[in-house]
Amino acid sequence: MPTRALLLILVSAAMHAGWNLILKTARHKLAFNVFMHASAVTVFSLFWILWQGSIPPPPTPVVFFALGAGFFFAIYHVCLTASYDRMDVSLAYPLTTTGPLYIPLWAYIFLGERLSLLGGAGILVVFLGAYILQMREISWVELSFPLRNIRLPGVLLALSAGVFYSGGSIVDKRAVTVADVFVYTYYLDIALFLILAANALLSDARHRFVEEIRAHWGRGIAAGFVLFLSFTTYRVGLQMAKVSYATSVRQASAIVGVIGGILLFRERFG
């Protein structure tokens, strides 16, 4: 992986954990998530206007890629948000980062990616690291926690988030390979916002949206800006690297998420 790609993806990892930590502070997380994406779209729109004077129309392939990836990532966000309502972020977040375990298989089938033995071993180490991070102590009881509690809503939702994230990552890689990365990322965020907003309108979150804006407008704008940085830096880096490696490096965000959960929310950790 090129050094530039590595650095961009590490920056994205820190930003990714950052907006997750801000999301955790919201009372009504689904409503705040919609607000956060609306803020990110606004920031991105201002970026286009200041950079090029106007917002570029999406080419047809970008529309399909954005809708496809947006579908997977929207479900990821819904599962992620719901898991935070049911368990500590320092426990839930590492479980949501298990996507790299499935991505090499999808990348092999749909993208024709081939990994070296050393690269595959590295991905496995990253997965085990993310898995071990949720343990309060090194023991069989803690090691088997997700398996023993797979039926608990918080655990199942967190693991499901990782599965859906892996699907979106494959669409992501294909998109940044054939389309302008900034145009694609912009319309991906719009697709995400629209899907999440539709989901919120069909749930009780529609009554909480205005409440979240009034109570946490500054926090929502900050989260949107962080989300914008996370989206763009990751996908620029993804252009230069195999998706299996890129998503594994991004799991460094699990470390930031755990540390943030401990320092900001006083969550217990072994």
Coordinates of C-alpha atoms in Angstrom, one line a residue:
M1 CA 0.0 0.0 0.0
P2 CA 1.4 3.4 -0.9
T3 CA 2.4 5.6 2.0
R4 CA 0.0 8.4 1.0
A5 CA -2.9 6.0 0.9
L6 CA -1.9 4.6 4.3
L7 CA -1.8 8.1 5.9
L8 CA -5.1 9.2 4.3
I9 CA -6.9 6.1 5.6
L10 CA -5.4 6.5 9.1
V11 CA -6.7 10.0 9.2
S12 CA -10.1 8.8 8.0
A13 CA -10.0 6.1 10.8
A14 CA -9.6 8.8 13.4
M15 CA -12.4 10.9 11.9
H16 CA -14.6 7.8 11.7
A17 CA -14.2 7.1 15.4
G18 CA -14.8 10.8 16.0
W19 CA -18.2 11.0 14.6
N20 CA -19.2 7.8 16.2
L21 CA -18.2 9.2 19.6
I22 CA -20.3 12.4 18.9
L23 CA -23.2 10.2 17.8
K24 CA -23.0 8.4 21.2
T25 CA -23.7 11.7 23.0
A26 CA -27.1 12.2 21.3
R27 CA -30.2 11.2 23.1
H28 CA -32.1 10.2 20.0
K29 CA -29.4 8.6 17.9
L30 CA -31.3 7.9 14.7
A31 CA -32.6 11.4 14.5
F32 CA -29.2 12.8 15.2
N33 CA -27.6 10.5 12.6
V34 CA -30.0 12.0 9.9
F35 CA -29.1 15.6 11.1
M36 CA -25.3 14.7 11.0
H37 CA -25.6 13.5 7.4
A38 CA -27.6 16.6 6.4
S39 CA -24.8 18.7 7.9
A40 CA -22.2 16.6 6.0
V41 CA -24.1 17.2 2.7
T42 CA -24.3 20.9 3.4
V43 CA -20.5 21.1 4.2
F44 CA -19.8 19.1 1.0
S45 CA -22.1 21.4 -1.1
L46 CA -20.2 24.5 0.2
F47 CA -17.0 22.7 -0.7
W48 CA -18.1 22.4 -4.3
I49 CA -19.4 26.0 -4.5
L50 CA -16.1 27.4 -3.1
W51 CA -13.9 25.1 -5.2
Q52 CA -15.7 25.1 -8.6
G53 CA -18.4 27.6 -8.3
S54 CA -21.2 25.1 -8.7
I55 CA -22.3 21.6 -7.8
P56 CA -21.5 19.1 -10.6
P57 CA -24.4 16.9 -11.9
P58 CA -23.9 13.2 -11.4
P59 CA -23.0 11.0 -14.3
T60 CA -25.3 8.0 -14.7
P61 CA -22.8 5.4 -13.3
V62 CA -22.3 7.6 -10.2
V63 CA -26.0 7.5 -9.5
F64 CA -26.1 3.7 -9.5
F65 CA -22.9 3.4 -7.5
A66 CA -24.1 5.9 -4.9
L67 CA -27.5 4.2 -4.5
G68 CA -25.9 0.8 -4.2
A69 CA -23.3 1.8 -1.7
G70 CA -25.8 4.1 0.0
F71 CA -28.2 1.1 0.6
F72 CA -25.5 -1.0 2.3
F73 CA -24.1 1.9 4.3
A74 CA -27.5 3.1 5.4
I75 CA -28.3 -0.3 6.9
Y76 CA -24.9 -0.2 8.5
H77 CA -25.7 3.2 10.1
V78 CA -29.1 1.9 11.3
C79 CA -27.6 -1.2 12.9
L80 CA -24.8 0.9 14.4
T81 CA -27.1 3.4 15.8
A82 CA -29.4 0.8 17.3
S83 CA -26.5 -1.1 18.8
Y84 CA -25.4 2.0 20.7
D85 CA -28.8 2.3 22.3
R86 CA -28.4 -1.2 23.7
M87 CA -24.7 -1.5 24.8
D88 CA -21.6 0.5 25.6
V89 CA -19.8 2.1 22.6
S90 CA -16.5 0.5 23.8
L91 CA -18.2 -2.9 23.4
A92 CA -20.3 -2.3 20.3
Y93 CA -17.9 -0.3 18.1
P94 CA -15.2 -3.0 17.8
L95 CA -17.8 -5.5 16.8
T96 CA -19.0 -3.2 14.1
T97 CA -15.5 -3.2 12.6
T98 CA -15.5 -6.9 11.7
G99 CA -16.2 -6.1 8.0
P100 CA -12.6 -6.9 6.9
L101 CA -13.2 -10.5 7.8
Y102 CA -15.7 -10.8 4.9
I103 CA -14.3 -8.2 2.4
P104 CA -11.4 -10.4 1.0
L105 CA -14.0 -13.0 -0.1
W106 CA -16.3 -10.4 -1.7
A107 CA -13.3 -8.6 -3.3
Y108 CA -12.1 -11.9 -4.8
I109 CA -15.5 -12.8 -6.2
F110 CA -16.6 -9.3 -7.5
L111 CA -13.3 -7.4 -8.0
G112 CA -10.8 -10.2 -8.8
E113 CA -8.5 -9.0 -6.0
R114 CA -5.7 -11.4 -5.0
L115 CA -4.0 -11.1 -1.6
S116 CA -0.6 -12.2 -0.6
L117 CA -0.2 -14.7 2.2
L118 CA 1.4 -12.0 4.4
G119 CA -1.4 -9.6 3.5
G120 CA -4.1 -12.2 4.4
A121 CA -2.3 -12.8 7.7
G122 CA -2.3 -9.1 8.4
I123 CA -6.0 -8.8 7.8
L124 CA -6.6 -11.7 10.2
V125 CA -4.5 -10.0 12.9
V126 CA -6.4 -6.8 12.5
F127 CA -9.7 -8.7 12.8
L128 CA -8.5 -10.5 15.9
G129 CA -7.3 -7.2 17.4
A130 CA -10.7 -5.6 16.8
Y131 CA -12.4 -8.6 18.4
I132 CA -10.1 -8.7 21.4
L133 CA -10.6 -4.9 22.0
Q134 CA -14.2 -5.5 23.2
M135 CA -12.9 -7.9 25.9
R136 CA -12.7 -6.6 29.5
E137 CA -10.1 -9.3 30.2
I138 CA -8.3 -12.0 28.3
S139 CA -10.3 -15.1 29.1
W140 CA -12.4 -17.7 27.4
V141 CA -15.6 -16.2 28.9
E142 CA -14.7 -12.8 27.4
L143 CA -13.4 -14.3 24.1
S144 CA -16.7 -16.1 23.5
F145 CA -18.8 -13.1 24.6
P146 CA -20.3 -12.3 21.1
L147 CA -20.9 -16.0 20.3
R148 CA -22.5 -16.7 23.7
N149 CA -24.6 -13.5 23.4
I150 CA -25.3 -13.6 19.6
R151 CA -29.0 -13.4 20.3
L152 CA -28.8 -10.2 22.3
P153 CA -30.0 -7.3 20.1
G154 CA -26.9 -5.1 20.8
V155 CA -24.4 -7.8 19.8
L156 CA -26.4 -9.0 16.8
L157 CA -26.9 -5.4 15.5
A158 CA -23.2 -4.6 16.0
L159 CA -22.1 -7.7 14.0
S160 CA -24.7 -7.1 11.3
A161 CA -23.3 -3.6 10.9
G162 CA -20.0 -5.1 10.0
V163 CA -21.6 -7.4 7.4
F164 CA -23.4 -4.6 5.6
Y165 CA -20.4 -2.4 5.8
S166 CA -18.4 -5.1 3.9
G167 CA -21.0 -5.0 1.1
G168 CA -20.9 -1.3 0.7
S169 CA -17.1 -1.4 0.7
I170 CA -17.1 -3.5 -2.5
V171 CA -19.4 -1.0 -4.3
D172 CA -17.2 1.8 -3.0
K173 CA -14.0 0.4 -4.5
R174 CA -15.6 -0.2 -7.9
A175 CA -17.0 3.4 -7.8
V176 CA -13.7 5.2 -7.0
T177 CA -12.0 3.1 -9.7
V178 CA -14.2 4.2 -12.5
A179 CA -15.7 7.6 -11.4
D180 CA -14.4 10.9 -10.0
V181 CA -13.9 10.2 -6.3
F182 CA -15.2 13.6 -5.1
V183 CA -18.3 13.5 -7.2
Y184 CA -19.1 10.0 -6.2
T185 CA -18.5 10.6 -2.5
Y186 CA -20.8 13.7 -2.6
Y187 CA -23.7 11.8 -4.1
L188 CA -23.1 8.8 -1.9
D189 CA -23.6 11.1 1.1
I190 CA -26.8 12.5 -0.4
A191 CA -28.0 8.9 -1.0
L192 CA -27.2 8.0 2.6
F193 CA -29.0 11.0 3.9
L194 CA -32.1 10.4 1.8
I195 CA -32.3 6.7 2.8
L196 CA -31.7 7.4 6.5
A197 CA -34.2 10.3 6.4
A198 CA -36.8 8.0 4.9
N199 CA -36.2 5.4 7.6
A200 CA -36.5 8.1 10.3
L201 CA -39.8 9.3 8.8
L202 CA -41.2 5.7 9.1
S203 CA -40.2 5.5 12.8
D204 CA -40.6 7.6 15.9
A205 CA -37.4 9.4 15.0
R206 CA -39.4 11.9 12.9
H207 CA -40.7 13.5 16.0
R208 CA -37.2 13.8 17.4
F209 CA -35.4 15.3 14.5
V210 CA -36.3 19.0 15.2
E211 CA -35.6 18.3 18.9
E212 CA -32.1 17.1 18.1
I213 CA -31.4 20.1 15.9
R214 CA -32.5 22.5 18.7
A215 CA -30.7 20.7 21.4
H216 CA -27.5 19.8 19.6
W217 CA -27.2 22.0 16.5
G218 CA -23.5 22.8 17.1
R219 CA -22.7 19.2 17.8
G220 CA -24.5 18.1 14.7
I221 CA -22.7 20.5 12.5
A222 CA -19.3 19.4 14.0
A223 CA -20.2 15.8 13.5
G224 CA -21.2 16.5 9.8
F225 CA -17.8 18.2 9.2
V226 CA -16.0 15.3 10.8
L227 CA -18.1 12.8 8.7
F228 CA -17.2 14.8 5.5
L229 CA -13.5 14.6 6.3
S230 CA -13.8 10.8 7.1
F231 CA -15.6 10.1 3.8
T232 CA -13.3 12.0 1.5
T233 CA -9.9 11.1 3.0
Y234 CA -10.9 7.4 3.0
R235 CA -12.0 7.2 -0.6
V236 CA -9.1 9.2 -1.9
G237 CA -6.9 6.6 -0.2
L238 CA -9.0 3.8 -1.4
Q239 CA -8.3 4.7 -5.0
M240 CA -4.6 3.8 -4.4
A241 CA -5.1 0.6 -2.4
K242 CA -6.8 -2.8 -2.5
V243 CA -10.1 -2.6 -0.7
S244 CA -9.2 -5.6 1.5
Y245 CA -6.1 -3.7 2.8
A246 CA -7.8 -0.3 3.0
T247 CA -10.7 -1.4 5.1
S248 CA -8.3 -3.3 7.4
V249 CA -6.1 -0.3 8.0
R250 CA -9.2 1.8 8.7
Q251 CA -10.0 -0.5 11.6
A252 CA -7.5 1.5 13.6
S253 CA -10.6 3.5 14.3
A254 CA -11.6 0.8 16.8
I255 CA -8.7 1.8 19.1
V256 CA -9.8 5.4 19.0
G257 CA -13.4 4.4 19.6
V258 CA -12.5 2.3 22.7
I259 CA -10.2 5.0 24.1
G260 CA -12.9 7.7 23.5
G261 CA -15.5 5.5 25.2
I262 CA -13.4 5.1 28.3
L263 CA -12.2 8.8 28.5
L264 CA -15.4 10.5 27.5
F265 CA -18.1 8.2 28.8
R266 CA -16.3 6.5 31.7
E267 CA -17.1 3.1 30.2
R268 CA -15.4 0.1 31.8
F269 CA -12.7 -1.7 29.9
G270 CA -10.2 -4.4 31.0

